[in-house]
Short mmCIF file of C-alpha atoms in Angstrom, two decimals:
data_model
loop_
_atom_site.label_atom_id
_atom_site.label_comp_id
_atom_site.label_asym_id
_atom_site.label_seq_id
_atom_site.Cartn_x
_atom_site.Cartn_y
_atom_site.Cartn_z
CA MET A 1 42.07 -13.39 -48.29
CA PHE A 2 40.98 -14.98 -51.53
CA ILE A 3 37.46 -16.17 -50.67
CA ILE A 4 36.03 -19.11 -52.59
CA GLY A 5 32.29 -19.51 -51.93
CA GLU A 6 31.39 -23.13 -51.12
CA ARG A 7 27.62 -23.06 -51.51
CA ILE A 8 27.14 -24.25 -55.10
CA ASN A 9 27.64 -27.88 -54.15
CA GLY A 10 25.24 -30.75 -54.70
CA MET A 11 25.81 -31.84 -51.11
CA TYR A 12 23.48 -29.01 -50.15
CA LYS A 13 19.83 -29.99 -50.56
CA ASP A 14 18.80 -26.79 -52.34
CA VAL A 15 21.55 -27.18 -54.94
CA HIS A 16 20.84 -30.89 -55.45
CA LYS A 17 17.14 -30.14 -55.98
CA ALA A 18 17.96 -27.30 -58.40
CA LEU A 19 20.22 -29.65 -60.37
CA VAL A 20 17.59 -32.37 -60.63
CA GLU A 21 14.87 -29.90 -61.61
CA HIS A 22 17.17 -27.64 -63.68
CA LYS A 23 16.06 -24.56 -61.71
CA ASP A 24 18.65 -21.98 -62.58
CA ASP A 25 17.14 -19.27 -60.36
CA VAL A 26 18.38 -21.12 -57.22
CA ILE A 27 21.94 -21.26 -58.57
CA ILE A 28 21.85 -17.66 -59.83
CA ASP A 29 20.68 -16.50 -56.43
CA LEU A 30 23.44 -18.43 -54.60
CA ALA A 31 26.06 -17.11 -57.01
CA LYS A 32 24.97 -13.48 -56.64
CA LYS A 33 24.60 -13.65 -52.86
CA GLN A 34 28.02 -15.21 -52.36
CA VAL A 35 29.70 -12.59 -54.52
CA ALA A 36 27.84 -9.81 -52.72
CA ALA A 37 29.03 -11.27 -49.40
CA GLY A 38 32.68 -11.18 -50.49
CA ALA A 39 33.43 -14.28 -52.59
CA GLN A 40 35.99 -13.69 -55.35
CA ALA A 41 35.51 -17.19 -56.75
CA LEU A 42 32.69 -19.74 -56.63
CA ASP A 43 33.27 -23.44 -56.05
CA ILE A 44 31.23 -25.58 -58.44
CA ASN A 45 30.55 -29.18 -57.39
CA VAL A 46 27.65 -31.40 -58.42
CA GLY A 47 27.91 -33.51 -55.28
CA PRO A 48 28.12 -37.29 -54.92
CA ALA A 49 24.50 -37.94 -55.95
CA SER A 50 24.79 -36.59 -59.51
CA GLU A 51 23.92 -39.24 -62.10
CA ASP A 52 25.61 -37.38 -64.94
CA PRO A 53 28.49 -35.27 -63.59
CA MET A 54 29.61 -34.20 -67.10
CA LYS A 55 26.20 -32.74 -67.93
CA ASP A 56 25.45 -31.37 -64.45
CA MET A 57 28.83 -29.65 -64.04
CA GLN A 58 28.53 -27.95 -67.42
CA TRP A 59 25.06 -26.74 -66.53
CA LEU A 60 26.25 -25.32 -63.20
CA VAL A 61 29.21 -23.58 -64.87
CA GLU A 62 26.95 -22.00 -67.50
CA VAL A 63 24.35 -20.84 -64.98
CA ALA A 64 26.97 -19.45 -62.58
CA GLN A 65 28.51 -17.47 -65.46
CA LYS A 66 25.12 -16.04 -66.34
CA ALA A 67 24.90 -14.72 -62.77
CA THR A 68 28.33 -13.23 -62.11
CA ASP A 69 31.79 -12.48 -63.45
CA ALA A 70 33.45 -14.22 -60.51
CA ARG A 71 36.13 -16.83 -61.14
CA LEU A 72 34.93 -20.42 -60.92
CA CYS A 73 36.62 -23.14 -58.91
CA ILE A 74 35.98 -26.40 -60.76
CA ASP A 75 35.55 -29.05 -58.10
CA THR A 76 35.53 -32.56 -59.58
CA THR A 77 37.72 -35.66 -59.44
CA LYS A 78 37.00 -36.55 -63.09
CA ALA A 79 39.68 -35.34 -65.51
CA ASP A 80 37.38 -35.21 -68.55
CA VAL A 81 34.75 -33.20 -66.67
CA MET A 82 37.51 -30.92 -65.37
CA GLU A 83 38.88 -30.18 -68.83
CA LYS A 84 35.44 -29.60 -70.34
CA CYS A 85 34.51 -27.15 -67.60
CA LEU A 86 37.88 -25.35 -67.77
CA SER A 87 37.29 -24.82 -71.48
CA LEU A 88 33.93 -23.14 -70.74
CA CYS A 89 35.24 -20.64 -68.18
CA LYS A 90 35.23 -16.97 -69.22
CA GLN A 91 37.44 -15.92 -66.29
CA ARG A 92 40.63 -17.69 -65.18
CA PRO A 93 39.43 -20.86 -63.46
CA VAL A 94 40.71 -22.61 -60.34
CA ILE A 95 41.29 -26.38 -60.49
CA ASN A 96 39.98 -28.08 -57.34
CA SER A 97 42.04 -30.22 -57.00
CA THR A 98 45.12 -32.35 -57.49
CA THR A 99 46.73 -34.44 -54.78
CA GLY A 100 50.41 -35.35 -54.48
CA GLN A 101 49.93 -38.54 -56.54
CA LYS A 102 52.02 -38.64 -59.69
CA GLU A 103 49.08 -39.83 -61.87
CA LYS A 104 47.03 -36.83 -60.75
CA LEU A 105 49.87 -34.32 -61.08
CA ASP A 106 50.73 -35.60 -64.56
CA VAL A 107 47.20 -34.82 -65.76
CA LEU A 108 46.18 -31.76 -63.77
CA MET A 109 49.32 -29.60 -63.83
CA PRO A 110 49.37 -29.57 -67.65
CA LEU A 111 45.67 -28.61 -67.56
CA ALA A 112 46.49 -25.72 -65.22
CA LYS A 113 49.13 -24.52 -67.67
CA LYS A 114 46.92 -25.03 -70.75
CA TYR A 115 43.94 -23.12 -69.33
CA ASN A 116 46.00 -20.52 -67.44
CA ALA A 117 44.25 -21.73 -64.28
CA SER A 118 45.11 -21.59 -60.59
CA ILE A 119 45.30 -25.02 -58.99
CA ILE A 120 44.67 -26.37 -55.50
CA GLY A 121 47.06 -29.12 -54.36
CA LEU A 122 45.94 -31.29 -51.45
CA THR A 123 48.70 -32.65 -49.21
CA MET A 124 47.50 -36.22 -49.53
CA THR A 125 48.33 -39.28 -51.62
CA LYS A 126 46.90 -42.74 -52.29
CA SER A 127 47.97 -43.68 -48.75
CA GLY A 128 45.67 -40.97 -47.35
CA ILE A 129 46.14 -37.82 -45.30
CA PRO A 130 49.31 -37.75 -43.23
CA GLN A 131 49.23 -37.37 -39.44
CA ASP A 132 51.75 -34.58 -39.08
CA ALA A 133 53.02 -31.33 -40.60
CA HIS A 134 56.31 -32.90 -41.66
CA SER A 135 54.66 -35.45 -43.97
CA ARG A 136 52.27 -32.85 -45.31
CA ILE A 137 55.26 -30.68 -46.24
CA GLU A 138 56.88 -33.61 -48.06
CA ILE A 139 53.81 -33.97 -50.25
CA ALA A 140 53.58 -30.19 -50.75
CA THR A 141 57.16 -30.28 -52.01
CA GLN A 142 56.22 -32.89 -54.63
CA ILE A 143 53.31 -30.70 -55.76
CA ILE A 144 55.52 -27.61 -55.91
CA MET A 145 58.10 -29.45 -58.03
CA ALA A 146 55.40 -30.65 -60.43
CA ALA A 147 54.12 -27.08 -60.77
CA GLN A 148 57.61 -25.76 -61.45
CA GLU A 149 58.25 -28.46 -64.06
CA GLN A 150 55.08 -27.50 -65.90
CA GLY A 151 55.72 -23.77 -65.59
CA VAL A 152 52.78 -23.06 -63.28
CA ASP A 153 53.58 -19.92 -61.24
CA MET A 154 53.74 -20.18 -57.43
CA GLU A 155 51.17 -17.33 -57.46
CA ASP A 156 48.72 -19.82 -58.96
CA LEU A 157 49.46 -22.82 -56.75
CA TYR A 158 47.35 -23.11 -53.60
CA ILE A 159 48.47 -25.81 -51.16
CA ASP A 160 45.60 -27.18 -49.05
CA ALA A 161 46.97 -28.93 -45.95
CA VAL A 162 43.64 -30.81 -45.58
CA ILE A 163 41.98 -30.21 -42.23
CA LEU A 164 39.98 -33.13 -40.81
CA PRO A 165 36.99 -32.92 -38.47
CA VAL A 166 38.08 -32.04 -34.94
CA ASN A 167 35.69 -34.62 -33.47
CA VAL A 168 37.52 -37.52 -35.13
CA ALA A 169 41.05 -36.21 -35.82
CA GLN A 170 41.70 -33.58 -33.16
CA PRO A 171 45.54 -33.58 -33.38
CA HIS A 172 45.38 -32.55 -37.05
CA ALA A 173 44.25 -28.99 -36.28
CA LYS A 174 47.65 -27.99 -34.89
CA GLU A 175 49.55 -29.87 -37.60
CA VAL A 176 47.65 -28.05 -40.36
CA LEU A 177 48.48 -24.66 -38.80
CA ASP A 178 52.15 -25.67 -38.63
CA THR A 179 52.01 -26.77 -42.26
CA ILE A 180 50.58 -23.42 -43.37
CA ARG A 181 53.30 -21.58 -41.43
CA GLN A 182 56.07 -23.74 -42.92
CA ILE A 183 54.81 -23.55 -46.51
CA LYS A 184 55.11 -19.77 -46.42
CA VAL A 185 58.89 -20.16 -45.86
CA LEU A 186 59.51 -23.34 -47.88
CA CYS A 187 60.68 -21.55 -51.01
CA ASP A 188 60.79 -18.02 -52.42
CA PRO A 189 58.41 -17.21 -53.97
CA SER A 190 56.31 -19.57 -51.90
CA PRO A 191 53.06 -21.11 -53.11
CA LYS A 192 49.84 -19.84 -51.60
CA THR A 193 47.86 -21.70 -48.97
CA VAL A 194 44.16 -22.54 -48.89
CA LEU A 195 41.82 -24.44 -46.59
CA GLY A 196 38.53 -26.20 -47.23
CA LEU A 197 37.49 -24.81 -43.88
CA SER A 198 34.14 -26.32 -43.01
CA ASN A 199 35.57 -29.84 -42.84
CA VAL A 200 37.03 -28.94 -39.42
CA SER A 201 33.56 -28.86 -37.88
CA GLN A 202 31.90 -31.72 -39.79
CA GLY A 203 29.63 -33.70 -37.48
CA THR A 204 29.92 -31.31 -34.52
CA PRO A 205 27.05 -29.36 -32.95
CA ASN A 206 28.94 -26.00 -32.94
CA ARG A 207 29.87 -25.70 -36.60
CA PRO A 208 29.92 -21.89 -37.11
CA LEU A 209 31.85 -21.28 -33.87
CA ILE A 210 34.47 -23.94 -34.67
CA ASN A 211 34.75 -22.73 -38.28
CA ARG A 212 35.38 -19.10 -37.42
CA THR A 213 37.75 -19.88 -34.53
CA TYR A 214 39.87 -22.12 -36.74
CA LEU A 215 39.82 -19.64 -39.62
CA THR A 216 41.19 -16.95 -37.29
CA MET A 217 44.01 -19.27 -36.22
CA ALA A 218 44.79 -20.04 -39.86
CA VAL A 219 44.88 -16.32 -40.74
CA ALA A 220 47.42 -15.84 -37.94
CA ALA A 221 49.45 -18.70 -39.47
CA GLY A 222 49.47 -16.90 -42.85
CA LEU A 223 46.56 -18.44 -44.77
CA ASP A 224 46.01 -16.84 -48.21
CA ALA A 225 42.67 -18.33 -49.34
CA ALA A 226 39.70 -20.20 -47.91
CA ILE A 227 36.76 -22.17 -49.24
CA VAL A 228 33.94 -21.01 -46.96
CA ASP A 229 30.33 -19.92 -46.87
CA PRO A 230 30.72 -16.14 -47.29
CA MET A 231 27.08 -15.66 -46.29
CA ASP A 232 28.09 -16.58 -42.72
CA LYS A 233 28.39 -12.97 -41.56
CA GLU A 234 30.01 -13.76 -38.21
CA LEU A 235 32.68 -15.80 -39.99
CA MET A 236 33.41 -13.04 -42.48
CA ASP A 237 33.49 -10.28 -39.84
CA GLU A 238 35.93 -12.28 -37.76
CA MET A 239 38.09 -13.11 -40.78
CA ILE A 240 38.23 -9.42 -41.69
CA THR A 241 39.19 -8.61 -38.08
CA ALA A 242 41.87 -11.32 -38.08
CA GLU A 243 43.38 -9.91 -41.26
CA LEU A 244 43.30 -6.41 -39.74
CA LEU A 245 45.22 -7.65 -36.71
CA MET A 246 47.78 -9.24 -39.08
CA GLU A 247 48.11 -5.87 -40.87
CA LYS A 248 46.64 -7.06 -44.16
CA ALA A 249 44.62 -3.82 -44.14
CA ILE A 250 45.18 -0.45 -42.50
CA TYR A 251 43.02 0.19 -39.44
CA CYS A 252 40.06 2.53 -39.69
CA ASP A 253 37.00 2.51 -37.43
CA SER A 254 34.83 1.23 -40.27
CA TYR A 255 37.33 -1.45 -41.36
CA ILE A 256 34.63 -4.11 -41.86
CA ASP A 257 32.64 -1.94 -44.27
CA ALA A 258 35.86 -0.80 -45.93
CA TYR A 259 36.83 -4.43 -46.63
CA LYS A 260 33.48 -5.15 -48.20
CA LYS A 261 33.76 -2.16 -50.54
CA LYS A 262 37.04 -3.44 -51.95
CA MET B 1 43.84 -21.06 -19.82
CA PHE B 2 44.30 -19.32 -16.49
CA ILE B 3 41.51 -16.73 -16.59
CA ILE B 4 41.94 -13.56 -14.53
CA GLY B 5 38.70 -11.58 -14.31
CA GLU B 6 39.24 -7.89 -15.08
CA ARG B 7 35.98 -6.39 -13.84
CA ILE B 8 36.90 -5.29 -10.29
CA ASN B 9 38.65 -2.17 -11.52
CA GLY B 10 37.88 1.42 -10.55
CA MET B 11 38.01 2.36 -14.23
CA TYR B 12 34.54 0.82 -14.50
CA LYS B 13 31.88 3.22 -13.29
CA ASP B 14 30.01 0.65 -11.16
CA VAL B 15 33.20 -0.28 -9.29
CA HIS B 16 34.26 3.34 -8.81
CA LYS B 17 30.83 4.19 -7.38
CA ALA B 18 30.91 1.14 -5.12
CA LEU B 19 34.33 2.21 -3.85
CA VAL B 20 33.23 5.77 -3.11
CA GLU B 21 30.03 4.63 -1.39
CA HIS B 22 31.57 1.51 0.18
CA LYS B 23 28.85 -0.69 -1.33
CA ASP B 24 30.23 -4.16 -0.90
CA ASP B 25 27.25 -5.87 -2.60
CA VAL B 26 28.38 -4.55 -6.04
CA ILE B 27 31.88 -6.00 -5.56
CA ILE B 28 30.59 -9.29 -4.11
CA ASP B 29 28.27 -9.66 -7.09
CA LEU B 30 31.07 -8.98 -9.60
CA ALA B 31 33.38 -11.40 -7.81
CA LYS B 32 30.82 -14.21 -7.75
CA LYS B 33 29.68 -13.71 -11.34
CA GLN B 34 33.22 -13.70 -12.71
CA VAL B 35 34.11 -16.91 -10.86
CA ALA B 36 30.87 -18.55 -12.02
CA ALA B 37 31.76 -17.54 -15.61
CA GLY B 38 35.17 -19.22 -15.41
CA ALA B 39 37.62 -16.82 -13.68
CA GLN B 40 40.26 -18.60 -11.57
CA ALA B 41 41.63 -15.31 -10.28
CA LEU B 42 40.22 -11.80 -9.86
CA ASP B 43 42.15 -8.67 -10.75
CA ILE B 44 41.82 -5.99 -8.07
CA ASN B 45 42.49 -2.40 -9.11
CA VAL B 46 41.14 0.79 -7.53
CA GLY B 47 41.51 2.76 -10.75
CA PRO B 48 43.20 6.09 -11.36
CA ALA B 49 40.57 8.17 -9.54
CA SER B 50 41.05 6.64 -6.09
CA GLU B 51 42.03 9.26 -3.50
CA ASP B 52 43.35 6.71 -1.04
CA PRO B 53 44.67 3.64 -2.90
CA MET B 54 46.02 2.03 0.29
CA LYS B 55 42.62 2.11 1.98
CA ASP B 56 40.58 1.36 -1.16
CA MET B 57 42.72 -1.60 -2.28
CA GLN B 58 42.52 -3.19 1.17
CA TRP B 59 38.75 -2.78 1.19
CA LEU B 60 38.42 -4.41 -2.26
CA VAL B 61 40.68 -7.31 -1.24
CA GLU B 62 38.65 -7.91 1.92
CA VAL B 63 35.29 -7.73 0.15
CA ALA B 64 36.44 -9.98 -2.74
CA GLN B 65 37.64 -12.57 -0.20
CA LYS B 66 34.26 -12.48 1.53
CA ALA B 67 32.67 -13.40 -1.82
CA THR B 68 34.91 -16.16 -3.20
CA ASP B 69 37.96 -18.36 -2.66
CA ALA B 70 39.46 -17.32 -6.01
CA ARG B 71 43.05 -16.13 -6.11
CA LEU B 72 43.46 -12.35 -6.24
CA CYS B 73 45.61 -10.49 -8.72
CA ILE B 74 46.85 -7.37 -6.95
CA ASP B 75 46.98 -4.64 -9.55
CA THR B 76 48.78 -1.56 -8.27
CA THR B 77 51.96 0.35 -9.08
CA LYS B 78 52.56 1.27 -5.42
CA ALA B 79 54.95 -1.09 -3.63
CA ASP B 80 53.60 -0.39 -0.14
CA VAL B 81 50.00 -1.00 -1.25
CA MET B 82 51.16 -4.17 -3.04
CA GLU B 83 52.85 -5.59 0.05
CA LYS B 84 49.95 -4.74 2.36
CA CYS B 85 47.46 -6.44 0.02
CA LEU B 86 49.68 -9.50 -0.49
CA SER B 87 49.81 -9.92 3.27
CA LEU B 88 46.00 -9.97 3.41
CA CYS B 89 45.49 -12.68 0.73
CA LYS B 90 44.21 -16.04 1.92
CA GLN B 91 45.01 -17.78 -1.37
CA ARG B 92 48.31 -17.47 -3.28
CA PRO B 93 48.17 -13.98 -4.85
CA VAL B 94 49.31 -12.77 -8.25
CA ILE B 95 51.45 -9.61 -8.41
CA ASN B 96 50.28 -7.36 -11.27
CA SER B 97 52.91 -6.27 -12.19
CA THR B 98 56.63 -5.67 -12.50
CA THR B 99 58.30 -4.30 -15.61
CA GLY B 100 61.85 -5.03 -16.81
CA GLN B 101 63.23 -2.03 -14.88
CA LYS B 102 65.83 -2.99 -12.29
CA GLU B 103 64.26 -0.79 -9.56
CA LYS B 104 60.94 -2.59 -10.02
CA LEU B 105 62.43 -6.08 -10.23
CA ASP B 106 64.53 -5.45 -7.11
CA VAL B 107 61.40 -4.72 -5.08
CA LEU B 108 58.75 -6.98 -6.64
CA MET B 109 60.61 -10.27 -7.20
CA PRO B 110 61.52 -10.49 -3.49
CA LEU B 111 57.86 -9.80 -2.66
CA ALA B 112 56.82 -12.66 -4.98
CA LYS B 113 59.20 -14.98 -3.14
CA LYS B 114 58.20 -13.74 0.33
CA TYR B 115 54.46 -14.15 -0.27
CA ASN B 116 54.73 -17.27 -2.50
CA ALA B 117 52.97 -15.26 -5.20
CA SER B 118 52.80 -15.58 -8.96
CA ILE B 119 54.04 -12.46 -10.74
CA ILE B 120 53.25 -10.79 -14.06
CA GLY B 121 56.25 -9.24 -15.85
CA LEU B 122 55.51 -6.65 -18.53
CA THR B 123 57.98 -6.46 -21.42
CA MET B 124 58.51 -2.73 -21.00
CA THR B 125 61.01 -0.43 -19.34
CA LYS B 126 61.38 3.26 -18.50
CA SER B 127 61.87 3.86 -22.25
CA GLY B 128 58.43 2.47 -22.94
CA ILE B 129 57.03 -0.47 -24.89
CA PRO B 130 59.32 -1.79 -27.64
CA GLN B 131 58.20 -1.90 -31.27
CA ASP B 132 59.15 -5.47 -32.05
CA ALA B 133 59.24 -9.02 -30.71
CA HIS B 134 63.03 -9.05 -30.51
CA SER B 135 63.20 -6.15 -28.02
CA ARG B 136 60.30 -7.59 -26.03
CA ILE B 137 62.23 -10.86 -25.72
CA GLU B 138 65.31 -8.97 -24.46
CA ILE B 139 63.26 -7.48 -21.65
CA ALA B 140 61.57 -10.82 -20.92
CA THR B 141 65.05 -12.32 -20.53
CA GLN B 142 65.94 -9.70 -17.89
CA ILE B 143 62.73 -10.51 -16.01
CA ILE B 144 63.40 -14.27 -16.21
CA MET B 145 66.93 -13.78 -14.84
CA ALA B 146 65.61 -11.68 -11.96
CA ALA B 147 63.05 -14.40 -11.16
CA GLN B 148 65.71 -17.11 -11.23
CA GLU B 149 68.03 -15.05 -8.97
CA GLN B 150 65.25 -14.69 -6.40
CA GLY B 151 64.18 -18.33 -6.67
CA VAL B 152 60.77 -17.60 -8.20
CA ASP B 153 59.66 -20.68 -10.21
CA MET B 154 59.04 -20.31 -13.96
CA GLU B 155 55.59 -21.81 -13.21
CA ASP B 156 54.84 -18.60 -11.30
CA LEU B 157 56.24 -16.08 -13.76
CA TYR B 158 53.79 -14.77 -16.36
CA ILE B 159 55.35 -12.66 -19.13
CA ASP B 160 52.94 -10.10 -20.57
CA ALA B 161 54.15 -8.94 -24.01
CA VAL B 162 51.95 -5.79 -23.69
CA ILE B 163 49.47 -5.46 -26.52
CA LEU B 164 48.63 -1.91 -27.60
CA PRO B 165 45.37 -0.71 -29.18
CA VAL B 166 45.14 -1.81 -32.81
CA ASN B 167 43.79 1.62 -33.82
CA VAL B 168 47.00 3.40 -32.78
CA ALA B 169 49.69 0.70 -32.87
CA GLN B 170 48.54 -1.83 -35.45
CA PRO B 171 51.96 -3.46 -36.13
CA HIS B 172 52.24 -4.51 -32.47
CA ALA B 173 49.56 -7.21 -32.77
CA LYS B 174 51.81 -9.48 -34.86
CA GLU B 175 54.88 -8.72 -32.75
CA VAL B 176 53.10 -9.71 -29.55
CA LEU B 177 52.03 -13.04 -31.07
CA ASP B 178 55.63 -13.67 -32.14
CA THR B 179 56.81 -12.80 -28.64
CA ILE B 180 54.41 -15.30 -27.06
CA ARG B 181 55.56 -18.02 -29.48
CA GLN B 182 59.25 -17.29 -28.77
CA ILE B 183 58.91 -17.13 -24.99
CA LYS B 184 57.55 -20.67 -24.95
CA VAL B 185 60.89 -21.90 -26.39
CA LEU B 186 63.23 -19.39 -24.74
CA CYS B 187 64.24 -21.66 -21.86
CA ASP B 188 63.16 -24.97 -20.36
CA PRO B 189 61.10 -24.81 -18.28
CA SER B 190 59.77 -21.66 -19.90
CA PRO B 191 57.84 -18.96 -18.06
CA LYS B 192 54.15 -18.67 -18.71
CA THR B 193 52.58 -16.00 -20.90
CA VAL B 194 49.67 -13.68 -20.16
CA LEU B 195 47.89 -10.84 -21.95
CA GLY B 196 45.90 -7.92 -20.66
CA LEU B 197 43.64 -8.56 -23.62
CA SER B 198 41.13 -5.74 -23.76
CA ASN B 199 43.83 -3.16 -24.43
CA VAL B 200 43.95 -4.40 -28.06
CA SER B 201 40.51 -2.92 -28.75
CA GLN B 202 40.71 0.27 -26.66
CA GLY B 203 39.03 3.14 -28.50
CA THR B 204 37.56 1.01 -31.30
CA PRO B 205 33.86 0.53 -32.08
CA ASN B 206 34.10 -3.31 -32.34
CA ARG B 207 35.62 -4.15 -28.98
CA PRO B 208 34.18 -7.65 -28.30
CA LEU B 209 34.88 -8.86 -31.87
CA ILE B 210 38.48 -7.59 -31.83
CA ASN B 211 39.04 -8.99 -28.31
CA ARG B 212 37.88 -12.50 -29.12
CA THR B 213 39.62 -12.63 -32.50
CA TYR B 214 42.92 -11.61 -30.97
CA LEU B 215 42.52 -13.99 -28.02
CA THR B 216 42.04 -16.88 -30.46
CA MET B 217 45.24 -15.91 -32.28
CA ALA B 218 47.08 -15.72 -28.96
CA VAL B 219 45.80 -19.18 -27.94
CA ALA B 220 47.18 -20.53 -31.23
CA ALA B 221 50.52 -18.89 -30.35
CA GLY B 222 50.57 -20.69 -26.98
CA LEU B 223 49.11 -18.18 -24.52
CA ASP B 224 48.73 -19.57 -20.97
CA ALA B 225 46.70 -16.89 -19.19
CA ALA B 226 44.54 -13.87 -19.98
CA ILE B 227 43.11 -10.92 -18.11
CA VAL B 228 39.61 -10.66 -19.60
CA ASP B 229 35.97 -10.12 -18.81
CA PRO B 230 34.82 -13.73 -18.29
CA MET B 231 31.19 -12.57 -18.40
CA ASP B 232 31.65 -11.98 -22.16
CA LYS B 233 30.10 -15.32 -23.17
CA GLU B 234 31.10 -15.10 -26.83
CA LEU B 235 34.70 -14.47 -25.82
CA MET B 236 34.75 -17.40 -23.43
CA ASP B 237 33.06 -19.80 -25.87
CA GLU B 238 35.56 -18.92 -28.56
CA MET B 239 38.51 -19.22 -26.16
CA ILE B 240 37.28 -22.69 -25.13
CA THR B 241 36.95 -23.64 -28.81
CA ALA B 242 40.43 -22.31 -29.58
CA GLU B 243 41.91 -24.39 -26.75
CA LEU B 244 40.01 -27.43 -28.03
CA LEU B 245 41.52 -26.97 -31.49
CA MET B 246 44.97 -26.72 -29.85
CA GLU B 247 44.25 -30.01 -28.02
CA LYS B 248 44.24 -28.49 -24.55
CA ALA B 249 41.09 -30.56 -23.94
CA ILE B 250 39.78 -33.77 -25.48
CA TYR B 251 36.90 -33.28 -27.91
CA CYS B 252 33.38 -34.15 -26.88
CA ASP B 253 30.18 -32.72 -28.38
CA SER B 254 29.47 -30.80 -25.15
CA TYR B 255 33.04 -29.49 -24.82
CA ILE B 256 31.92 -25.98 -23.85
CA ASP B 257 29.81 -27.21 -20.94
CA ALA B 258 32.54 -29.70 -20.01
CA TYR B 259 35.07 -26.86 -19.76
CA LYS B 260 32.81 -24.86 -17.49
CA LYS B 261 32.35 -27.80 -15.13
CA LYS B 262 36.09 -28.12 -14.56
#
């Protein structure tokens, strides 16, 4: 599982405060702890309250790169901020994200190619997030075609089937699992699959339990990557166990420690 | 999920001691606690060390029925003990179990019909447990045909795809999930599916974590019933959450409590 740490996001109070006060120790600490807990990439998002996303994103990228060598996942809807941040990355970045809209694909796929980046493609369009797996797959197909046209490898395309909170959109949980399963057999080589996991539990009182249960189901469906809080030890232990049961690692009694040493 | 409590089994030291000393309070306590924790049926098994299975099984059945009105799941390989215990059950019993062997099916399917019992069919034969889903499905088909010949409803047939310990037979975990998924579309109406769950973690140091992770995967694959320890609160909470995500219940913030009140 390619783990993208979600914690450097201005939606979190500590990150927002650090941004406003330019306290790089908070960001450095979050970067180091997430990598130590198993993140291979770090999502970077200034959050909706940033007054100057261009400046704030660059600052976060620079601070995160002071702290670790992990890949960065540039999480912004602004194309100019995206390109600026991509140009600053020392490791291969991840673009988070395009949707299936032509206007987005026309801008972001060429950026992926130019900066040798991976790219996350959300199965949604201007009309929103579809109800069922079938319509999600239609949008995924558009994204795949755009990647192929631009020469972006399937290895570098991560389709995110967009999970919605179970308390408001309960039927989506099954549809997203079906989408993940179908994407893995849609073409050969197939793109990878990713989930912004914590959305599934937004607004519920049992967030960690719902997150880890759904992640396990997604691993069984063939999920390749997840944007999660890697410092949630119960989540990570269960994810490692789910991958073991799917034979992504060879069993040994200390399989959890063995995974972390990788 | 039809939960069959696994704890009244002579393999457990407390049950074996209670059997030897004829201490019915231990059995009554285990029966009541399992039902309170969510078991709809109680597995009854004297264990391998019983010197007189006929006498011991009858005693367990009688004591369990003193304690609760739950259905009993008669878990013995001896046909005469099976029939005697079935005849003592006040609620509709569950036969645990037949295999796909003709000699077994010829004896146990007629007993299921005679006593209006549900029956668990293991996807194994004299030659053992198959490696893959395909061969498990072949055996399941034999069991389904035997049930249909005897007039046992698909509602009452539970196919158990036989999970083996992940530390010795790791590839089986995926095959069993595939088997569960395929059985649900094998015929219409399809038989139900069940797992003797705790076998997956036999001999490993992380038994509860492996059990609940695999149960969640099996719920996502469509599992209908499980033989588990319902007093494992983390297992039950995660199973309830998994069923919620699969839309087996309507979301409410207190969905775990709501499940337990059913």
